[in-house]
PDB file of C-alpha atoms in Angstrom:
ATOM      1  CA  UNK P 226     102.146  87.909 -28.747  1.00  0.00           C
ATOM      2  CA  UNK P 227     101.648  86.770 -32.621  1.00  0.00           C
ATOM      3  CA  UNK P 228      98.028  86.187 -33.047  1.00  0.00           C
ATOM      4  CA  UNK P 229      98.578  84.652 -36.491  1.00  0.00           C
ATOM      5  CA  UNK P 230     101.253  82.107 -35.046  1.00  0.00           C
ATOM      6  CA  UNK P 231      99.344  78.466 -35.251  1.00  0.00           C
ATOM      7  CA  UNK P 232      99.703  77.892 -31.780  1.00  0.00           C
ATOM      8  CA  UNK P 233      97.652  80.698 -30.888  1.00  0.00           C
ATOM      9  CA  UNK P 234      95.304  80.533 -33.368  1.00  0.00           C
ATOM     10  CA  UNK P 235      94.917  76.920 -32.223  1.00  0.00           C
ATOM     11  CA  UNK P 236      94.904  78.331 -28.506  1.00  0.00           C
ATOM     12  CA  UNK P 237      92.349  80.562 -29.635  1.00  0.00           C
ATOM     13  CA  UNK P 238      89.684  77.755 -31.573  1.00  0.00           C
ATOM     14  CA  UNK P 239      89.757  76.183 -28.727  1.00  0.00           C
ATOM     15  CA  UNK P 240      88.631  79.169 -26.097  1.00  0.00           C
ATOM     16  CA  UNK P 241      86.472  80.517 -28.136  1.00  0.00           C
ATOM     17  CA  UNK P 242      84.536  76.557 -28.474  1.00  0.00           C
ATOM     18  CA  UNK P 243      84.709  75.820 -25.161  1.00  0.00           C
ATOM     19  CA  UNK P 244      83.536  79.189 -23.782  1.00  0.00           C
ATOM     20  CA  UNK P 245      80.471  78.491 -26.285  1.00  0.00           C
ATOM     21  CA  UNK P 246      80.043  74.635 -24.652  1.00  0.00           C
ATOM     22  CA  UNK P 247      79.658  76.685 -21.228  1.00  0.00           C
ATOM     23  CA  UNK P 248      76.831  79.038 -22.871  1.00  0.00           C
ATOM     24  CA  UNK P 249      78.979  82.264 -22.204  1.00  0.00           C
ATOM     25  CA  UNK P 250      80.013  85.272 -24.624  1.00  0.00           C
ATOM     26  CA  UNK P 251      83.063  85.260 -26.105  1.00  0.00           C
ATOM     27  CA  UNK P 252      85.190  88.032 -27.852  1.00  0.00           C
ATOM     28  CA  UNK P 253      88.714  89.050 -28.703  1.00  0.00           C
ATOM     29  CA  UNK P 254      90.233  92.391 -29.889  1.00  0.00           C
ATOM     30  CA  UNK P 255      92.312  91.911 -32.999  1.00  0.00           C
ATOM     31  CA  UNK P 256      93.509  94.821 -35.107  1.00  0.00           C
ATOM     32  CA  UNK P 257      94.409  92.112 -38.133  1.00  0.00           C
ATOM     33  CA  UNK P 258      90.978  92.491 -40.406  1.00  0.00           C
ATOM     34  CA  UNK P 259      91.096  88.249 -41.657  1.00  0.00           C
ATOM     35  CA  UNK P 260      91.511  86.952 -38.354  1.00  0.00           C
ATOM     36  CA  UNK P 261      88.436  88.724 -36.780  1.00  0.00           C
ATOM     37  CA  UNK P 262      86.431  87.732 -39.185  1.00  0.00           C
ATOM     38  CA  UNK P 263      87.597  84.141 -39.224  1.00  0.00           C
ATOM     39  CA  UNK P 264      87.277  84.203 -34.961  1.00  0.00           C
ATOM     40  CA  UNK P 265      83.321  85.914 -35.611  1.00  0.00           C
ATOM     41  CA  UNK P 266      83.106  83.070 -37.697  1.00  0.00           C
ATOM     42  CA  UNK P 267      83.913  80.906 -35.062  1.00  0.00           C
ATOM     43  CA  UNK P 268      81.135  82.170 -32.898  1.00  0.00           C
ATOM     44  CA  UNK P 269      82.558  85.290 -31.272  1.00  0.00           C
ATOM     45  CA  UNK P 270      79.854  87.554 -30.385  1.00  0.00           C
ATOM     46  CA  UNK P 271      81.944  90.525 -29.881  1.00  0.00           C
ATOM     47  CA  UNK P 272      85.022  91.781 -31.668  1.00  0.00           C
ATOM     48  CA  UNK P 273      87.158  95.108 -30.726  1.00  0.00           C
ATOM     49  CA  UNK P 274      89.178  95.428 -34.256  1.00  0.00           C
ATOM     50  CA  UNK P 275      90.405  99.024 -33.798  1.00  0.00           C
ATOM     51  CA  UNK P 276      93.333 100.218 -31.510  1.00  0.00           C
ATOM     52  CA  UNK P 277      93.132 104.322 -30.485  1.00  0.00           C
ATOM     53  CA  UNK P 278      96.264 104.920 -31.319  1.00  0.00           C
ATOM     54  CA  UNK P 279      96.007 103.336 -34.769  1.00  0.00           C
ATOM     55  CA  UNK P 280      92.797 104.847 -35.504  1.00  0.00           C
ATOM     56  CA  UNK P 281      94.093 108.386 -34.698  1.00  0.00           C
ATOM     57  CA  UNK P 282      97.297 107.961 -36.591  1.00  0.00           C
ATOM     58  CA  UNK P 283      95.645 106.664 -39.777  1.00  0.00           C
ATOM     59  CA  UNK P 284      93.346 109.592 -39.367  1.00  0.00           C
ATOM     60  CA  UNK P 285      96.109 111.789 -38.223  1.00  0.00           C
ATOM     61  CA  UNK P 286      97.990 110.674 -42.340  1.00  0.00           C
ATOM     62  CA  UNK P 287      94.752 111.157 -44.031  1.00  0.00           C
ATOM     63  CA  UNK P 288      94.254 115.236 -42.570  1.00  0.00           C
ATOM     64  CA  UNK P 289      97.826 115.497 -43.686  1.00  0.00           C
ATOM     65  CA  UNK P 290      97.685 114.217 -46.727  1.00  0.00           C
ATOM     66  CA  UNK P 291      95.197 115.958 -47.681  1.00  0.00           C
ATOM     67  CA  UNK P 292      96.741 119.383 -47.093  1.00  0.00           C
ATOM     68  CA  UNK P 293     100.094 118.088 -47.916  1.00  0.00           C
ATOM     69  CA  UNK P 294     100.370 119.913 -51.624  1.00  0.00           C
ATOM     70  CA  UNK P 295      97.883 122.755 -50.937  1.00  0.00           C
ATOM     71  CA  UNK P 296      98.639 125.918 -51.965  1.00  0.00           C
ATOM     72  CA  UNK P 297      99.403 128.515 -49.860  1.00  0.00           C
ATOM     73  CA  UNK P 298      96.329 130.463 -49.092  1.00  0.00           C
ATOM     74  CA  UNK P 299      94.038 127.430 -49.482  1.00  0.00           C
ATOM     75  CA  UNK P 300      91.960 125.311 -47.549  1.00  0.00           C
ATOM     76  CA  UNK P 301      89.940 122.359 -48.234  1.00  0.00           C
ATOM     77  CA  UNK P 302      88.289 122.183 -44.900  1.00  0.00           C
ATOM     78  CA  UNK P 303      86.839 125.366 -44.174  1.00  0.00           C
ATOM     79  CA  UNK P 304      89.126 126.812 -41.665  1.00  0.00           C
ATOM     80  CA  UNK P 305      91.250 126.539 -39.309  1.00  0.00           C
ATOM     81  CA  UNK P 306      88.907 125.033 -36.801  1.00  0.00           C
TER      82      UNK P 306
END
């Protein structure tokens, strides 16, 4: 789905305050950074905001950037392993 479509976000408001009314946690998993925040400020008391896959890709860029212009015969990790 679109999580930042109104209709959800209005969907959402209104799970997350009537899952408070009934005095039970309440979470969501949302990889975009403003809408977590604004849902935790809603009163979720739990919030997955990384995906594996995304994680290990951006980490996956970083490793490669970092080696991308290295000269041969250079390291700046301290070996191979």
């Amino acid at each position: 789905g679109n999580p930042g479509h109104p209709e959800v976000q209005e969907a959402m408001e209104s799970v997350v305050s009537n899952t408070l009314a009934a005095g039970k946690a309440v979470g969501s998993l949302l990889s975009d950074e403003k809408l977590a925040r604004k849902y935790i400020g809603l009163g979720c008391g739990f919030m997955a905001v990384g995906v594996d896959t995304t994680l290990l890709a951006g980490a996956t860029q970083s490793l490669a950037q970092r080696y991308k212009n290295a000269p041969p015969g250079t390291t700046t990790g301290g070996g191979v392993y």
